[in-house]
Structure formats: C-alpha cells, structure tokens
Coordinates of C-alpha atoms and ligand atoms in Angstrom, one line a residue:
X1 CA 15.9 -12.6 1.9
X2 CA 18.6 -10.6 0.2
X3 CA 19.9 -7.6 1.8
X4 CA 23.1 -6.4 1.0
X5 CA 25.4 -4.3 2.4
X6 CA 24.7 -1.6 -0.1
X7 CA 20.7 -1.7 1.2
X8 CA 21.5 -1.1 4.7
X9 CA 23.5 1.4 3.4
X10 CA 21.0 3.4 1.5
X11 CA 18.7 2.5 4.7
X12 CA 21.2 4.3 6.9
X13 CA 21.6 6.8 4.6
X14 CA 17.6 8.0 4.0
X15 CA 17.4 8.5 8.0
X16 CA 20.4 10.4 7.3
X17 CA 19.4 12.9 4.9
X18 CA 15.6 11.9 4.1
X19 CA 14.7 12.6 0.8
X20 CA 11.0 12.7 -1.0
X21 CA 10.0 9.3 -1.1
X22 CA 7.6 7.8 -3.4
X23 CA 6.7 4.6 -1.8
X24 CA 6.9 5.5 1.8
X25 CA 3.4 5.9 2.5
X26 CA 1.4 3.9 0.0
X27 CA 3.9 1.3 0.5
X28 CA 2.9 1.5 4.5
X29 CA -0.9 1.2 2.7
X30 CA 0.4 -2.0 0.6
X31 CA 1.3 -4.0 3.8
X32 CA -1.6 -3.3 6.6
X33 CA -3.6 -4.2 3.7
X34 CA -1.5 -7.4 3.2
X35 CA -1.3 -8.1 7.1
X36 CA -5.5 -7.3 7.0
X37 CA -6.2 -10.0 4.3
X38 CA -3.9 -12.6 5.3
X39 CA -5.4 -12.1 9.1
X40 CA -8.5 -13.0 8.0
X41 CA -8.0 -15.7 6.3
X42 CA -5.8 -17.6 8.7
X43 CA -8.5 -17.2 11.3
X44 CA -11.6 -18.0 9.0
X45 CA -13.9 -21.0 9.7
X46 CA -14.5 -21.2 5.6
X47 CA -17.5 -22.7 6.7
X48 CA -19.3 -19.8 8.4
X49 CA -20.5 -17.8 5.6
X50 CA -20.6 -14.3 7.0
X51 CA -16.9 -14.8 7.7
X52 CA -15.7 -16.6 4.6
X53 CA -17.3 -13.5 2.9
X54 CA -15.7 -11.1 4.8
X55 CA -12.5 -13.0 4.9
X56 CA -13.1 -13.3 0.4
X57 CA -14.1 -9.4 -0.1
X58 CA -10.6 -8.4 2.3
X59 CA -8.7 -10.5 0.0
X60 CA -10.0 -9.7 -3.3
X61 CA -9.7 -5.8 -2.0
X62 CA -6.2 -6.0 -1.5
X63 CA -5.6 -8.3 -4.9
X64 CA -7.3 -5.5 -6.3
X65 CA -5.3 -2.7 -5.1
X66 CA -2.2 -4.5 -5.8
X67 CA -2.9 -5.0 -9.6
X68 CA -3.6 -1.0 -9.2
X69 CA -0.7 -0.3 -7.7
X70 CA 1.6 -2.6 -10.0
X71 CA 0.5 -1.2 -13.0
X72 CA 1.1 2.7 -11.7
X73 CA 4.7 2.3 -11.1
X74 CA 4.8 0.3 -14.3
X75 CA 3.2 3.5 -16.1
X76 CA 4.5 5.9 -13.9
X77 CA 8.0 5.3 -12.0
X78 CA 9.5 2.8 -14.0
X79 CA 9.3 5.4 -17.1
X80 CA 11.3 7.5 -15.1
X81 CA 13.9 5.7 -13.8
X82 CA 14.6 4.4 -17.6
X83 CA 14.8 7.9 -18.9
X84 CA 17.9 8.7 -16.9
X85 CA 19.3 4.9 -15.7
X86 CA 18.8 3.0 -18.8
X87 CA 17.6 -0.4 -17.8
X88 CA 16.7 -0.2 -13.9
X89 CA 13.8 -1.1 -13.8
X90 CA 13.9 -4.4 -15.1
X91 CA 14.0 -6.5 -12.5
X92 CA 11.2 -5.6 -10.6
X93 CA 8.9 -5.0 -14.1
X94 CA 9.5 -8.5 -14.5
X95 CA 8.4 -9.5 -10.8
X96 CA 5.5 -7.0 -11.5
X97 CA 4.6 -9.9 -14.1
X98 CA 5.0 -13.0 -11.5
X99 CA 2.4 -10.7 -9.5
X100 CA -0.4 -10.6 -12.5
X101 CA 0.0 -14.1 -12.3
X102 CA 0.2 -14.5 -9.1
X103 CA -3.0 -12.2 -8.4
X104 CA -5.0 -14.7 -11.0
X105 CA -3.9 -17.5 -9.2
X106 CA -5.5 -16.4 -6.0
X107 CA -8.8 -14.9 -7.6
X108 CA -8.7 -18.9 -8.8
X109 CA -8.7 -20.5 -5.5
X110 CA -10.9 -18.3 -3.9
X111 CA -13.4 -18.6 -6.4
X112 CA -12.9 -21.9 -6.1
X113 CA -13.0 -22.6 -2.5
X114 CA -16.3 -20.0 -2.7
X115 CA -17.9 -23.3 -5.1
X116 CA -16.1 -25.6 -2.8
X117 CA -19.9 -27.2 -0.8
X118 CA -19.9 -27.0 3.0
X119 CA -17.9 -29.3 5.2
X120 CA -15.2 -29.6 2.5
X121 CA -13.7 -26.0 2.4
X122 CA -11.7 -26.6 5.2
X123 CA -7.9 -28.1 3.3
X124 CA -8.2 -25.1 0.3
X125 CA -8.9 -22.4 3.2
X126 CA -5.5 -23.1 3.9
X127 CA -4.0 -24.2 1.3
X128 CA -5.2 -20.2 0.1
X129 CA -4.0 -19.1 2.9
X130 CA -0.5 -20.3 2.9
X131 CA -0.8 -19.6 -0.9
X132 CA -1.6 -15.8 0.1
X133 CA 1.3 -15.7 2.7
X134 CA 3.6 -16.5 -0.2
X135 CA 3.1 -14.0 -2.1
X136 CA 3.3 -11.5 0.9
X137 CA 6.0 -12.9 1.6
X138 CA 7.3 -11.6 -1.9
X139 CA 6.0 -8.7 -1.8
X140 CA 7.0 -7.7 1.3
X141 CA 10.9 -7.8 -0.1
X142 CA 10.1 -6.9 -3.3
X143 CA 8.8 -3.4 -1.8
X144 CA 12.3 -3.3 -0.1
X145 CA 14.0 -3.3 -3.2
X146 CA 11.4 0.0 -4.7
X147 CA 11.9 1.4 -1.2
X148 CA 16.3 1.0 -1.3
X149 CA 17.2 0.9 -4.6
X150 CA 14.6 1.6 -7.0
X151 CA 14.5 4.9 -4.5
X152 CA 18.5 5.3 -4.7
X153 CA 18.1 5.0 -8.7
X154 CA 15.3 8.3 -7.8
X155 CA 17.1 9.8 -5.7
X156 CA 20.5 10.1 -7.6
X157 CA 18.7 11.2 -11.2
X158 CA 16.0 13.8 -10.3
X159 CA 15.3 16.5 -7.5
X160 CA 13.1 16.0 -4.8
X161 CA 10.4 18.0 -6.7
X162 CA 11.0 16.3 -9.6
X163 CA 10.0 12.8 -8.1
X164 CA 7.0 14.3 -6.6
X165 CA 5.8 15.7 -9.9
X166 CA 5.2 11.6 -10.7
X167 CA 2.7 11.4 -8.0
X168 CA 0.8 13.6 -10.5
X169 CA -0.1 11.5 -13.3
X170 CA -0.3 8.7 -10.8
X171 CA -2.9 10.4 -8.0
X172 CA -5.0 11.5 -10.8
X173 CA -5.0 8.2 -12.3
X174 CA -6.9 6.7 -9.6
X175 CA -11.4 6.9 -9.5
X176 CA -12.1 8.4 -6.4
X177 CA -13.1 5.5 -5.3
X178 CA -9.7 3.9 -5.2
X179 CA -8.4 7.3 -4.2
X180 CA -10.6 7.0 -1.0
X181 CA -9.1 3.0 -0.4
X182 CA -5.5 3.8 -0.5
X183 CA -6.2 7.1 1.5
X184 CA -7.9 5.5 4.1
X185 CA -5.6 2.3 4.3
X186 CA -3.1 5.0 4.0
X187 CA -4.0 7.5 7.2
X188 CA -4.7 4.0 9.3
X189 CA -0.7 2.6 8.2
X190 CA 1.0 6.6 9.0
X191 CA 3.0 7.9 12.0
X192 CA 0.8 10.4 13.8
X193 CA 4.1 13.3 12.0
X194 CA 3.4 11.7 8.9
X195 CA -0.6 11.8 8.6
X196 CA -0.4 14.8 9.5
X197 CA 2.0 15.7 6.9
X198 CA -0.4 14.6 4.6
X199 CA -3.3 16.4 5.3
X200 CA -1.7 19.6 5.2
X201 CA -0.3 18.7 1.8
X202 CA -3.8 18.3 1.4
X203 CA -5.4 21.5 2.7
X204 CA -3.1 23.1 0.6
X205 CA -3.0 22.0 -2.2
X206 CA -6.6 20.0 -2.7
X207 CA -10.1 21.5 -3.1
X208 CA -11.5 21.8 0.8
X209 CA -14.6 19.1 0.0
X210 CA -11.4 16.5 -0.8
X211 CA -9.7 17.5 2.8
X212 CA -12.6 17.9 4.6
X213 CA -13.2 14.3 2.8
X214 CA -10.0 13.2 4.3
X215 CA -11.2 14.1 7.4
X216 CA -13.4 11.9 7.9
X217 CA -12.2 9.4 6.5
X218 CA -9.4 10.1 9.4
X219 CA -12.0 10.5 12.0
X220 CA -13.4 6.8 11.0
X221 CA -9.8 4.9 11.3
X222 CA -8.4 6.5 13.9
X223 CA -9.1 5.8 18.2
X224 CA -9.7 8.9 19.6
X225 CA -6.3 9.8 20.9
X226 CA -4.3 9.6 17.5
X227 CA -7.6 11.5 16.4
X228 CA -7.4 14.4 18.6
X229 CA -3.8 14.4 18.3
X230 CA -4.4 15.1 14.4
X231 CA -7.1 18.2 14.8
X232 CA -4.5 19.3 17.5
X233 CA -1.7 19.3 15.2
X234 CA -4.3 21.2 12.5
X235 CA -5.8 23.4 14.3
X236 CA -8.9 22.3 14.4
X237 CA -11.4 22.6 17.2
X238 CA -11.1 19.7 19.5
X239 CA -13.9 17.4 19.9
X240 CA -15.6 17.8 22.8
X241 CA -13.7 15.2 25.8
X242 CA -11.3 14.1 24.1
X243 CA -7.6 15.2 24.9
X244 CA -4.7 14.7 22.7
Ligands
FE2_1 FE1 6.4 -3.2 -7.4

C-alpha cells in the first residue's frame, strides 16, 4: 500500500484545518457497502437459496452504487480538477476504467454462481468472495488517494464554497431511489456530528418532504440511542421512553 509522507502530512493537515471534503460522507457509505457485501458473501451458504439471494442482492446493490459513483466522479469532480490543474485526475480516471471491468467480472461470476446446480456451488462461491475481497482492497486504497491527493488538488485550487457547489449537479444526477439508497447508507455510516450536520443542512436547504424522508430513513437505520441523540440535536420532540 502506498501511503507516503506527503499523504500522511495531508491527513494531519486535514485534521488541523478542516476543509470542505466532498468525498468524506459518500465514501463512508461506500466503505459500509463494501463491508456489508463482503461479509454477506463470506457467511453465505451458497446452497441455501434465500441466503444466496440475499448475498447476491447485496453484491448487486454495491456494484450498482460503485458504477454510479465512479461515473459521477468522472463527470463532476475530475473535470473540475483538470480545469485548474491539468493532468491531476488522470491516474485515478484510469483506475475507474479498471473498476468498470472488475464490476462486470464480478457480475459475471455472480450470474454463473446462480446458474450452478445445487451441491456444486461452494467452490465458485469462494472464488467470488475472494475476487470481491480484492476489489474491496483496491477500492479502499483508491478512495484514500481521492481523499488525500485529489482533495489536496481541490483545496489548493477551489474555495470551500466552490467545492460544495460541485455537489449540486452531482446530487441532481441521482434518481430518487439512488438518492435514498446513498442517504440510507450514509446515515448509518456517519459519526453523530456528521449525521447531525447533514440533516441540519437538509432541513435548511431541501424541501420539507425531503427532510422528512431523510428523518424516516434515519429512524430506520439508527438504534434508539443514536436516534434519540439525533432528535435532540435537531431539536425534535423526543419519542417516549428514549434517552440520549
Ligand atoms: Fe473514484
């Protein structure tokens, strides 16, 4: 793994003087999705139909998310980097090409597994698990480079307001289902202060039904303690019996 002194210095700087981080929230959701699919495939009994269907659905959701996410990075973040610092997005743009191939290879393996007769699936299921683990490992390193090297470029050439402005077309390009899916995973993956800030922002800028929908998602994914803490942070009436 390549984590050189520059990256470590960038990480330290990020803690010292926080800048607007366009990757932080959505990449936490991505890491949660990677972990979820990998765990599901690892514990799957490939001959138990319901378990296999559940694990492959989680894999499918992850791969859909990955394809959309890299397309949005290509469409909205890389052009911004290239506009003010030519050549800075090339390396990871090429990795995105490799990710597309890896996504299709994983989909192909999953389809083969589903068509393999009962009693003969275990070997292929383990191959799929290992291939996904390699994909996850690569993506974790890829996201780290985006959150260090790419952020360094954005922070050097754009104000926080300009970086935040890049998110408008990014989120507008999502369907309502894609937005809800990403938000659900973000709400479950963010720290309390990040979750509170996200919802406060939505309450301020988004139409009321969007904020209400986000609250519903939060109630679904958070445990009672997390929900009570969020409710209190937002100044909502506490539910009976819940304490923060
Ligand atoms: Fe990426």
